[in-house]
mmCIF file of C-alpha atoms and ligand atoms in Angstrom:
data_model
loop_
_atom_site.group_PDB
_atom_site.id
_atom_site.type_symbol
_atom_site.label_atom_id
_atom_site.label_comp_id
_atom_site.label_asym_id
_atom_site.label_seq_id
_atom_site.Cartn_x
_atom_site.Cartn_y
_atom_site.Cartn_z
ATOM 1 C CA UNK J 1 122.599 125.615 86.880
ATOM 2 C CA UNK J 2 123.155 122.214 87.362
ATOM 3 C CA UNK J 3 122.962 119.585 84.735
ATOM 4 C CA UNK J 4 120.777 116.601 84.720
ATOM 5 C CA UNK J 5 119.079 113.822 82.391
ATOM 6 C CA UNK J 6 115.498 113.410 82.751
ATOM 7 C CA UNK J 7 113.662 110.310 81.423
ATOM 8 C CA UNK J 8 110.579 111.294 80.659
ATOM 9 C CA UNK J 9 107.531 108.430 81.167
ATOM 10 C CA UNK J 10 105.784 107.085 78.060
ATOM 11 C CA UNK J 11 101.955 106.338 79.271
ATOM 12 C CA UNK J 12 98.659 108.103 79.417
ATOM 13 C CA UNK J 13 96.927 109.079 82.082
ATOM 14 C CA UNK J 14 93.170 109.694 83.033
ATOM 15 C CA UNK J 15 92.140 111.444 86.424
ATOM 16 C CA UNK J 16 89.012 112.619 87.986
ATOM 17 C CA UNK J 17 85.441 111.816 89.443
ATOM 18 C CA UNK J 18 84.059 108.900 87.479
ATOM 19 C CA UNK J 19 86.620 108.261 84.963
ATOM 20 C CA UNK J 20 86.110 105.097 84.963
ATOM 21 C CA UNK J 21 83.328 105.281 82.227
ATOM 22 C CA UNK J 22 86.027 106.251 79.638
ATOM 23 C CA UNK J 23 87.250 102.444 80.112
ATOM 24 C CA UNK J 24 85.621 101.283 77.093
ATOM 25 C CA UNK J 25 86.838 103.801 74.833
ATOM 26 C CA UNK J 26 90.236 103.422 76.167
ATOM 27 C CA UNK J 27 90.447 99.413 75.493
ATOM 28 C CA UNK J 28 89.428 100.144 72.110
ATOM 29 C CA UNK J 29 92.149 103.229 71.658
ATOM 30 C CA UNK J 30 94.392 99.704 72.256
ATOM 31 C CA UNK J 31 92.252 97.531 70.371
ATOM 32 C CA UNK J 32 91.153 95.001 72.914
ATOM 33 C CA UNK J 33 88.525 92.888 72.613
ATOM 34 C CA UNK J 34 89.067 90.200 75.076
ATOM 35 C CA UNK J 35 90.407 92.186 78.099
ATOM 36 C CA UNK J 36 91.143 89.770 81.577
ATOM 37 C CA UNK J 37 89.966 91.807 84.644
ATOM 38 C CA UNK J 38 92.175 91.417 87.636
ATOM 39 C CA UNK J 39 91.654 91.982 91.040
ATOM 40 C CA UNK J 40 92.227 90.710 94.538
ATOM 41 C CA UNK J 41 88.924 88.664 96.381
ATOM 42 C CA UNK J 42 88.384 91.852 98.636
ATOM 43 C CA UNK J 43 87.808 93.864 95.532
ATOM 44 C CA UNK J 44 85.640 91.022 92.945
ATOM 45 C CA UNK J 45 83.097 93.492 93.504
ATOM 46 C CA UNK J 46 84.590 96.276 92.045
ATOM 47 C CA UNK J 47 85.901 93.836 89.059
ATOM 48 C CA UNK J 48 82.510 92.706 88.369
ATOM 49 C CA UNK J 49 81.251 96.299 87.781
ATOM 50 C CA UNK J 50 84.147 96.753 85.598
ATOM 51 C CA UNK J 51 83.107 93.444 83.569
ATOM 52 C CA UNK J 52 79.700 94.892 83.483
ATOM 53 C CA UNK J 53 80.785 97.892 81.835
ATOM 54 C CA UNK J 54 82.758 96.455 79.108
ATOM 55 C CA UNK J 55 80.227 93.950 78.322
ATOM 56 C CA UNK J 56 81.279 91.641 75.290
ATOM 57 C CA UNK J 57 84.509 92.704 75.852
ATOM 58 C CA UNK J 58 85.313 91.594 78.975
ATOM 59 C CA UNK J 59 86.515 87.918 78.524
ATOM 60 C CA UNK J 60 87.140 86.828 82.014
ATOM 61 C CA UNK J 61 87.998 87.776 85.886
ATOM 62 C CA UNK J 62 90.720 86.734 87.552
ATOM 63 C CA UNK J 63 90.176 87.758 91.396
ATOM 64 C CA UNK J 64 93.308 85.739 93.037
ATOM 65 C CA UNK J 65 95.602 88.293 93.172
ATOM 66 C CA UNK J 66 97.828 87.866 96.301
ATOM 67 C CA UNK J 67 100.562 90.080 98.094
ATOM 68 C CA UNK J 68 104.147 90.365 96.688
ATOM 69 C CA UNK J 69 103.126 88.430 93.536
ATOM 70 C CA UNK J 70 103.790 85.080 94.007
ATOM 71 C CA UNK J 71 104.529 83.207 90.895
ATOM 72 C CA UNK J 72 101.933 80.351 91.381
ATOM 73 C CA UNK J 73 99.355 82.977 91.129
ATOM 74 C CA UNK J 74 100.969 84.730 87.856
ATOM 75 C CA UNK J 75 101.083 81.199 86.636
ATOM 76 C CA UNK J 76 97.311 80.285 87.591
ATOM 77 C CA UNK J 77 96.539 83.841 86.161
ATOM 78 C CA UNK J 78 98.423 82.939 83.027
ATOM 79 C CA UNK J 79 96.432 79.561 81.859
ATOM 80 C CA UNK J 80 93.252 82.017 81.625
ATOM 81 C CA UNK J 81 95.045 84.438 79.515
ATOM 82 C CA UNK J 82 96.024 80.980 77.247
ATOM 83 C CA UNK J 83 92.835 79.644 77.396
ATOM 84 C CA UNK J 84 90.103 82.859 76.866
ATOM 85 C CA UNK J 85 92.879 84.377 74.357
ATOM 86 C CA UNK J 86 93.506 87.480 75.951
ATOM 87 C CA UNK J 87 94.683 90.264 74.188
ATOM 88 C CA UNK J 88 94.468 93.536 77.232
ATOM 89 C CA UNK J 89 94.807 93.537 80.620
ATOM 90 C CA UNK J 90 92.750 95.829 82.972
ATOM 91 C CA UNK J 91 93.723 95.810 86.637
ATOM 92 C CA UNK J 92 91.719 97.260 89.185
ATOM 93 C CA UNK J 93 92.975 97.992 92.998
ATOM 94 C CA UNK J 94 95.999 98.530 94.394
ATOM 95 C CA UNK J 95 99.647 97.610 94.064
ATOM 96 C CA UNK J 96 99.220 93.972 94.434
ATOM 97 C CA UNK J 97 96.880 93.937 91.681
ATOM 98 C CA UNK J 98 98.794 95.846 89.764
ATOM 99 C CA UNK J 99 102.030 94.074 90.256
ATOM 100 C CA UNK J 100 99.654 90.966 88.913
ATOM 101 C CA UNK J 101 99.018 92.703 85.938
ATOM 102 C CA UNK J 102 102.247 93.611 85.645
ATOM 103 C CA UNK J 103 103.865 89.907 85.786
ATOM 104 C CA UNK J 104 101.165 88.879 83.129
ATOM 105 C CA UNK J 105 102.200 91.733 80.587
ATOM 106 C CA UNK J 106 105.841 91.077 81.147
ATOM 107 C CA UNK J 107 105.602 86.924 80.047
ATOM 108 C CA UNK J 108 103.352 88.087 77.195
ATOM 109 C CA UNK J 109 104.050 91.968 76.589
ATOM 110 C CA UNK J 110 99.987 92.611 76.618
ATOM 111 C CA UNK J 111 98.783 95.881 76.742
ATOM 112 C CA UNK J 112 97.857 96.925 80.402
ATOM 113 C CA UNK J 113 94.933 99.393 81.681
ATOM 114 C CA UNK J 114 95.544 99.922 85.454
ATOM 115 C CA UNK J 115 92.564 101.706 87.487
ATOM 116 C CA UNK J 116 94.445 102.428 90.566
ATOM 117 C CA UNK J 117 92.559 102.501 93.887
ATOM 118 C CA UNK J 118 95.429 103.193 96.701
ATOM 119 C CA UNK J 119 98.065 105.430 96.674
ATOM 120 C CA UNK J 120 101.113 102.820 96.248
ATOM 121 C CA UNK J 121 102.126 104.291 92.834
ATOM 122 C CA UNK J 122 103.159 101.065 91.331
ATOM 123 C CA UNK J 123 100.977 102.011 88.046
ATOM 124 C CA UNK J 124 103.224 104.734 87.046
ATOM 125 C CA UNK J 125 106.221 102.620 87.297
ATOM 126 C CA UNK J 126 108.232 100.098 84.791
ATOM 127 C CA UNK J 127 109.050 98.069 88.195
ATOM 128 C CA UNK J 128 108.084 94.571 88.814
ATOM 129 C CA UNK J 129 108.295 92.928 92.532
ATOM 130 C CA UNK J 130 107.730 89.016 92.227
ATOM 131 C CA UNK J 131 107.984 86.174 94.839
ATOM 132 C CA UNK J 132 109.095 82.908 94.223
ATOM 133 C CA UNK J 133 109.744 80.154 96.996
ATOM 134 C CA UNK J 134 109.506 83.328 99.989
ATOM 135 C CA UNK J 135 112.205 85.092 98.030
ATOM 136 C CA UNK J 136 111.242 88.946 96.333
ATOM 137 C CA UNK J 137 113.024 90.059 93.601
ATOM 138 C CA UNK J 138 112.668 92.810 91.599
ATOM 139 C CA UNK J 139 113.252 93.947 87.552
ATOM 140 C CA UNK J 140 113.043 96.940 85.815
ATOM 141 C CA UNK J 141 111.488 96.665 81.936
ATOM 142 C CA UNK J 142 109.658 99.086 79.840
ATOM 143 C CA UNK J 143 107.489 95.920 79.011
ATOM 144 C CA UNK J 144 105.557 96.319 82.493
ATOM 145 C CA UNK J 145 105.114 100.303 82.589
ATOM 146 C CA UNK J 146 100.739 100.400 81.854
ATOM 147 C CA UNK J 147 99.812 101.664 78.646
ATOM 148 C CA UNK J 148 96.928 103.438 80.320
ATOM 149 C CA UNK J 149 96.334 104.362 84.113
ATOM 150 C CA UNK J 150 92.935 105.537 85.345
ATOM 151 C CA UNK J 151 92.558 107.348 88.410
ATOM 152 C CA UNK J 152 88.879 107.845 89.681
ATOM 153 C CA UNK J 153 88.630 109.218 92.706
ATOM 154 C CA UNK J 154 84.884 107.913 93.758
ATOM 155 C CA UNK J 155 86.728 104.363 93.717
ATOM 156 C CA UNK J 156 88.947 105.503 96.424
ATOM 157 C CA UNK J 157 86.156 106.179 98.841
ATOM 158 C CA UNK J 158 86.098 102.541 99.714
ATOM 159 C CA UNK J 159 89.479 102.308 100.869
ATOM 160 C CA UNK J 160 89.639 101.824 104.804
ATOM 161 C CA UNK J 161 90.617 105.125 106.843
ATOM 162 C CA UNK J 162 93.680 103.108 108.253
ATOM 163 C CA UNK J 163 94.611 102.230 104.639
ATOM 164 C CA UNK J 164 94.131 105.493 103.389
ATOM 165 C CA UNK J 165 96.733 107.179 105.698
ATOM 166 C CA UNK J 166 99.382 104.763 105.517
ATOM 167 C CA UNK J 167 99.013 104.066 101.796
ATOM 168 C CA UNK J 168 99.005 108.328 101.880
ATOM 169 C CA UNK J 169 102.228 108.089 103.759
ATOM 170 C CA UNK J 170 103.681 105.330 101.602
ATOM 171 C CA UNK J 171 103.462 107.817 98.354
ATOM 172 C CA UNK J 172 104.604 110.595 100.335
ATOM 173 C CA UNK J 173 108.196 108.495 101.060
ATOM 174 C CA UNK J 174 108.352 108.173 97.302
ATOM 175 C CA UNK J 175 108.391 112.259 97.233
ATOM 176 C CA UNK J 176 110.711 112.801 100.033
ATOM 177 C CA UNK J 177 113.562 110.278 98.498
ATOM 178 C CA UNK J 178 112.791 111.777 95.426
ATOM 179 C CA UNK J 179 113.864 115.593 96.960
ATOM 180 C CA UNK J 180 117.058 114.291 97.935
ATOM 181 C CA UNK J 181 118.037 111.603 94.902
ATOM 182 C CA UNK J 182 121.281 111.644 93.352
ATOM 183 C CA UNK J 183 119.717 112.022 90.177
ATOM 184 C CA UNK J 184 116.957 114.505 91.273
ATOM 185 C CA UNK J 185 115.936 117.248 88.787
ATOM 186 C CA UNK J 186 113.557 120.057 88.412
ATOM 187 C CA UNK J 187 110.553 118.481 87.790
ATOM 188 C CA UNK J 188 110.857 115.452 89.932
ATOM 189 C CA UNK J 189 111.368 117.736 92.785
ATOM 190 C CA UNK J 190 108.637 120.230 91.419
ATOM 191 C CA UNK J 191 106.027 116.874 91.557
ATOM 192 C CA UNK J 192 107.723 115.651 94.998
ATOM 193 C CA UNK J 193 107.032 119.084 96.751
ATOM 194 C CA UNK J 194 103.348 119.247 95.277
ATOM 195 C CA UNK J 195 102.774 115.833 95.812
ATOM 196 C CA UNK J 196 103.577 115.612 99.762
ATOM 197 C CA UNK J 197 101.500 119.020 100.136
ATOM 198 C CA UNK J 198 98.245 117.931 98.507
ATOM 199 C CA UNK J 199 98.535 114.398 100.751
ATOM 200 C CA UNK J 200 99.462 116.191 104.012
ATOM 201 C CA UNK J 201 96.739 118.344 103.944
ATOM 202 C CA UNK J 202 93.868 115.614 102.595
ATOM 203 C CA UNK J 203 95.256 112.537 104.846
ATOM 204 C CA UNK J 204 93.957 113.809 108.067
ATOM 205 C CA UNK J 205 90.834 115.029 106.848
ATOM 206 C CA UNK J 206 90.344 111.925 105.232
ATOM 207 C CA UNK J 207 91.186 110.179 108.716
ATOM 208 C CA UNK J 208 87.936 111.421 110.438
ATOM 209 C CA UNK J 209 85.623 111.772 107.323
ATOM 210 C CA UNK J 210 86.537 109.005 104.933
ATOM 211 C CA UNK J 211 83.856 110.296 102.282
ATOM 212 C CA UNK J 212 85.165 113.866 101.741
ATOM 213 C CA UNK J 213 85.607 114.207 97.989
ATOM 214 C CA UNK J 214 87.880 117.330 98.512
ATOM 215 C CA UNK J 215 90.054 115.323 100.616
ATOM 216 C CA UNK J 216 90.002 112.484 98.254
ATOM 217 C CA UNK J 217 90.862 114.028 95.188
ATOM 218 C CA UNK J 218 93.660 115.650 96.943
ATOM 219 C CA UNK J 219 95.236 112.803 98.282
ATOM 220 C CA UNK J 220 94.922 110.775 94.829
ATOM 221 C CA UNK J 221 96.199 113.722 92.834
ATOM 222 C CA UNK J 222 99.078 113.910 95.320
ATOM 223 C CA UNK J 223 99.887 110.064 95.029
ATOM 224 C CA UNK J 224 99.831 110.047 91.394
ATOM 225 C CA UNK J 225 102.762 113.342 91.412
ATOM 226 C CA UNK J 226 104.691 111.025 94.275
ATOM 227 C CA UNK J 227 104.149 108.129 91.856
ATOM 228 C CA UNK J 228 105.904 109.744 88.804
ATOM 229 C CA UNK J 229 108.907 110.397 91.441
ATOM 230 C CA UNK J 230 109.126 106.790 92.278
ATOM 231 C CA UNK J 231 109.378 106.107 88.367
ATOM 232 C CA UNK J 232 111.607 108.892 87.249
ATOM 233 C CA UNK J 233 114.302 108.631 89.900
ATOM 234 C CA UNK J 234 116.586 106.764 92.078
ATOM 235 C CA UNK J 235 115.427 105.490 95.563
ATOM 236 C CA UNK J 236 117.517 105.387 98.853
ATOM 237 C CA UNK J 237 117.753 104.279 102.246
ATOM 238 C CA UNK J 238 114.037 104.583 103.471
ATOM 239 C CA UNK J 239 112.984 102.144 100.796
ATOM 240 C CA UNK J 240 115.653 100.021 101.061
ATOM 241 C CA UNK J 241 115.185 99.706 104.830
ATOM 242 C CA UNK J 242 111.443 99.275 104.094
ATOM 243 C CA UNK J 243 112.218 96.460 101.175
ATOM 244 C CA UNK J 244 114.382 94.644 104.019
ATOM 245 C CA UNK J 245 111.768 94.514 106.291
ATOM 246 C CA UNK J 246 108.805 93.853 103.795
ATOM 247 C CA UNK J 247 110.883 91.057 102.203
ATOM 248 C CA UNK J 248 112.750 89.535 104.958
ATOM 249 C CA UNK J 249 110.261 89.793 108.108
ATOM 250 C CA UNK J 250 107.150 89.711 106.075
ATOM 251 C CA UNK J 251 106.036 93.117 107.469
ATOM 252 C CA UNK J 252 102.900 95.148 105.896
ATOM 253 C CA UNK J 253 103.967 97.292 103.164
ATOM 254 C CA UNK J 254 102.520 100.614 103.439
ATOM 255 C CA UNK J 255 102.302 100.331 107.444
ATOM 256 C CA UNK J 256 106.191 99.960 107.312
ATOM 257 C CA UNK J 257 106.750 102.819 105.170
ATOM 258 C CA UNK J 258 104.784 104.863 107.304
ATOM 259 C CA UNK J 259 107.025 103.928 110.529
ATOM 260 C CA UNK J 260 110.018 104.208 109.073
ATOM 261 C CA UNK J 261 109.943 107.439 107.118
ATOM 262 C CA UNK J 262 110.629 109.532 109.765
ATOM 263 C CA UNK J 263 113.142 107.635 110.929
ATOM 264 C CA UNK J 264 115.264 107.809 107.338
ATOM 265 C CA UNK J 265 114.674 111.514 106.833
ATOM 266 C CA UNK J 266 116.257 111.908 110.287
ATOM 267 C CA UNK J 267 119.351 109.868 109.129
ATOM 268 C CA UNK J 268 119.559 111.919 106.061
ATOM 269 C CA UNK J 269 118.621 115.221 107.430
ATOM 270 C CA UNK J 270 122.272 116.069 107.889
ATOM 271 C CA UNK J 271 123.512 115.313 104.523
ATOM 272 C CA UNK J 272 120.818 117.275 102.707
ATOM 273 C CA UNK J 273 119.097 119.886 104.376
ATOM 274 C CA UNK J 274 117.848 121.918 101.582
ATOM 275 C CA UNK J 275 115.737 118.694 100.655
ATOM 276 C CA UNK J 276 114.672 118.968 104.392
ATOM 277 C CA UNK J 277 113.660 122.251 104.060
ATOM 278 C CA UNK J 278 111.358 121.519 100.762
ATOM 279 C CA UNK J 279 109.458 118.099 102.740
ATOM 280 C CA UNK J 280 109.272 120.621 105.743
ATOM 281 C CA UNK J 281 107.690 123.544 103.992
ATOM 282 C CA UNK J 282 105.462 120.883 101.959
ATOM 283 C CA UNK J 283 104.365 119.360 104.960
ATOM 284 C CA UNK J 284 103.846 123.175 107.084
ATOM 285 C CA UNK J 285 105.987 121.635 109.545
ATOM 286 C CA UNK J 286 109.294 122.871 111.286
ATOM 287 C CA UNK J 287 110.661 120.162 110.863
ATOM 288 C CA UNK J 288 110.815 117.346 108.236
ATOM 289 C CA UNK J 289 111.071 113.862 110.390
ATOM 290 C CA UNK J 290 109.147 115.631 113.085
ATOM 291 C CA UNK J 291 106.560 116.349 110.486
ATOM 292 C CA UNK J 292 106.017 113.221 109.061
ATOM 293 C CA UNK J 293 105.932 111.629 112.526
ATOM 294 C CA UNK J 294 103.209 114.078 113.368
ATOM 295 C CA UNK J 295 101.272 112.821 110.332
ATOM 296 C CA UNK J 296 101.521 109.306 111.024
ATOM 297 C CA UNK J 297 100.070 110.028 114.598
ATOM 298 C CA UNK J 298 97.868 112.183 112.911
ATOM 299 C CA UNK J 299 96.118 109.470 111.297
ATOM 300 C CA UNK J 300 96.444 107.080 113.794
ATOM 301 C CA UNK J 301 98.927 104.812 112.090
ATOM 302 C CA UNK J 302 101.209 102.549 114.219
ATOM 303 C CA UNK J 303 104.499 104.015 114.316
ATOM 304 C CA UNK J 304 106.124 101.301 116.096
ATOM 305 C CA UNK J 305 107.506 98.338 114.058
ATOM 306 C CA UNK J 306 106.860 96.466 116.811
ATOM 307 C CA UNK J 307 103.181 96.960 116.772
ATOM 308 C CA UNK J 308 103.527 95.584 112.836
ATOM 309 C CA UNK J 309 105.137 92.476 113.915
ATOM 310 C CA UNK J 310 108.672 92.822 114.180
ATOM 311 C CA UNK J 311 110.707 91.395 117.097
ATOM 312 C CA UNK J 312 113.566 93.225 118.956
ATOM 313 C CA UNK J 313 115.402 89.872 118.466
ATOM 314 C CA UNK J 314 115.239 90.845 114.548
ATOM 315 C CA UNK J 315 116.815 93.999 114.661
ATOM 316 C CA UNK J 316 120.328 93.036 114.503
ATOM 317 C CA UNK J 317 119.544 90.812 111.363
ATOM 318 C CA UNK J 318 117.529 93.863 110.025
ATOM 319 C CA UNK J 319 120.450 96.232 110.294
ATOM 320 C CA UNK J 320 122.885 93.504 108.838
ATOM 321 C CA UNK J 321 120.506 93.126 105.780
ATOM 322 C CA UNK J 322 119.757 96.930 105.484
ATOM 323 C CA UNK J 323 123.653 97.791 104.593
ATOM 324 C CA UNK J 324 124.321 95.035 102.376
ATOM 325 C CA UNK J 325 124.077 96.105 98.605
ATOM 326 C CA UNK J 326 123.184 99.822 99.985
ATOM 327 C CA UNK J 327 121.109 102.226 97.453
ATOM 328 C CA UNK J 328 122.660 105.230 97.035
ATOM 329 C CA UNK J 329 122.133 107.559 99.711
ATOM 330 C CA UNK J 330 122.969 111.176 100.681
ATOM 331 C CA UNK J 331 124.687 110.158 103.686
ATOM 332 C CA UNK J 332 127.216 106.884 103.868
ATOM 333 C CA UNK J 333 125.148 103.989 105.473
ATOM 334 C CA UNK J 334 126.899 103.075 108.877
ATOM 335 C CA UNK J 335 125.737 99.906 110.367
ATOM 336 C CA UNK J 336 125.640 101.363 114.047
ATOM 337 C CA UNK J 337 123.839 104.407 113.255
ATOM 338 C CA UNK J 338 120.999 102.188 111.045
ATOM 339 C CA UNK J 339 120.936 99.863 114.004
ATOM 340 C CA UNK J 340 120.098 102.937 116.737
ATOM 341 C CA UNK J 341 117.320 103.714 113.598
ATOM 342 C CA UNK J 342 115.558 100.573 113.697
ATOM 343 C CA UNK J 343 115.944 100.795 117.377
ATOM 344 C CA UNK J 344 113.842 103.754 117.781
ATOM 345 C CA UNK J 345 111.670 102.863 114.965
ATOM 346 C CA UNK J 346 110.960 99.586 116.360
ATOM 347 C CA UNK J 347 109.789 101.234 119.841
ATOM 348 C CA UNK J 348 107.761 104.194 118.026
ATOM 349 C CA UNK J 349 109.988 106.937 119.500
ATOM 350 C CA UNK J 350 109.631 110.088 117.666
ATOM 351 C CA UNK J 351 112.701 110.558 115.159
ATOM 352 C CA UNK J 352 116.166 111.929 116.440
HETATM 353 P P1 NAD G 401 97.284 95.943 98.047
HETATM 354 O O1 NAD G 401 97.264 96.328 96.675
HETATM 355 O O2 NAD G 401 97.734 94.749 98.938
HETATM 356 O O3 NAD G 401 96.164 96.638 98.786
HETATM 357 C C1 NAD G 401 95.759 96.135 99.942
HETATM 358 C C2 NAD G 401 93.956 95.807 100.073
HETATM 359 O O4 NAD G 401 93.431 96.855 100.245
HETATM 360 C C3 NAD G 401 93.944 94.596 99.207
HETATM 361 O O5 NAD G 401 92.493 93.711 100.145
HETATM 362 C C4 NAD G 401 92.746 95.448 98.245
HETATM 363 O O6 NAD G 401 91.959 94.865 97.837
HETATM 364 C C5 NAD G 401 92.327 96.631 99.096
HETATM 365 N N1 NAD G 401 91.726 97.927 98.360
HETATM 366 C C6 NAD G 401 92.626 98.514 97.670
HETATM 367 N N2 NAD G 401 91.845 99.458 96.908
HETATM 368 C C7 NAD G 401 90.808 99.020 97.278
HETATM 369 C C8 NAD G 401 89.655 100.408 98.047
HETATM 370 N N3 NAD G 401 89.768 101.269 97.068
HETATM 371 N N4 NAD G 401 88.485 100.220 98.232
HETATM 372 C C9 NAD G 401 88.654 98.966 99.364
HETATM 373 N N5 NAD G 401 89.875 98.184 99.315
HETATM 374 C C10 NAD G 401 90.681 98.162 98.475
HETATM 375 O O7 NAD G 401 98.083 97.301 98.760
HETATM 376 P P2 NAD G 401 99.257 98.328 98.034
HETATM 377 O O8 NAD G 401 99.466 99.128 99.225
HETATM 378 O O9 NAD G 401 98.549 99.567 97.532
HETATM 379 O O10 NAD G 401 100.229 97.784 97.528
HETATM 380 C C11 NAD G 401 101.281 97.487 97.991
HETATM 381 C C12 NAD G 401 102.353 96.240 97.053
HETATM 382 O O11 NAD G 401 102.334 97.195 96.096
HETATM 383 C C13 NAD G 401 103.514 95.762 97.561
HETATM 384 O O12 NAD G 401 103.657 94.255 97.435
HETATM 385 C C14 NAD G 401 104.380 96.615 97.134
HETATM 386 O O13 NAD G 401 105.887 95.813 96.906
HETATM 387 C C15 NAD G 401 103.719 96.906 95.667
HETATM 388 N N6 NAD G 401 104.454 98.036 94.933
HETATM 389 C C16 NAD G 401 104.739 97.837 93.571
HETATM 390 C C17 NAD G 401 105.325 99.415 93.278
HETATM 391 C C18 NAD G 401 106.258 98.928 92.213
HETATM 392 O O14 NAD G 401 106.747 100.163 91.506
HETATM 393 N N7 NAD G 401 106.644 97.655 91.593
HETATM 394 C C19 NAD G 401 105.484 100.303 93.783
HETATM 395 C C20 NAD G 401 104.425 100.441 94.783
HETATM 396 C C21 NAD G 401 104.231 99.348 95.768
#
């Protein structure tokens, strides 16, 4: 048997339907009396429902969350934290909203309750990405790991169909890379396989029937498993490519993961055929890269980076950036092979 080191995550997770009703009790457990509710402008209405639920314990709403956690937005939210003497953070939304909550927790050490409404997985990780002067940097600190995560399936019913598909595949990407991670272990591999299987069967159903509760339940529980994989083991080439494309070319997060994943899996297939068999089995496909590509097509995702706003002219620079400071990867990172990978992903061709 292979030896391994596993860092277990602290934190409390509530999963189910209408679990949001437990929020007042969870706030009380953390001794919170003056909560700041955080959301995007688009989810202001859900933030107001949270406010109603918390009554006098809701001190303020900040619904100005923006993508990539710009430090200027954090500074605005910090002013409210100080003025209103906030003692607990309650975030409702996807990775962007969780990002702002983590950024405040990083500066204040305030406890956080995150109500996760996408499949991004940030709520499970001690990782914070922030943008300053157009440059996104990432840090890892246990201070930013939320104390409580609430998954309420009903809150995901409003996630638009297109975003449900790409956000779900974003979660699958965490699991695929966990299966070939340098520090993989039996518990993350089991979570990864189960997470992929749940999402793979749920996402095509959601694309055609967004209000299907059984499929939404599978998708959110699968995403929670994949989020734990992201938090527990190192990510590799796929995440490096997506961080490069998102950070330097401003491509959208979940959509980019969806278009790149089949090609990153194809790149690594020869280096870890066992991981690829596990992914293929979980997808119910013969080949992992092709199965991932077909899943993207089945949810009507854009599978070409050119359709996400990347110019062909940028492919050389993207390849140069992607091979700088590479993350550990099962197959050595070769610039020419990465350039070819990007060309295929740009054109939306099936993986090779
Ligand atoms: P997002 O949070 O930007 O959400 C996209 C849009 O969907 C927003 O307008 C949001 O309000 C809306 N939305 C979310 N849930 C909804 C729902 N249930 N109903 C209706 N609308 C809803 O997108 P995301 O993909 O969740 O997060 C992406 C960000 O998260 C990126 O910045 C990424 O870097 C970050 N992220 C960080 C980590 C980490 O560990 N630090 C992990 C994953 C992602």
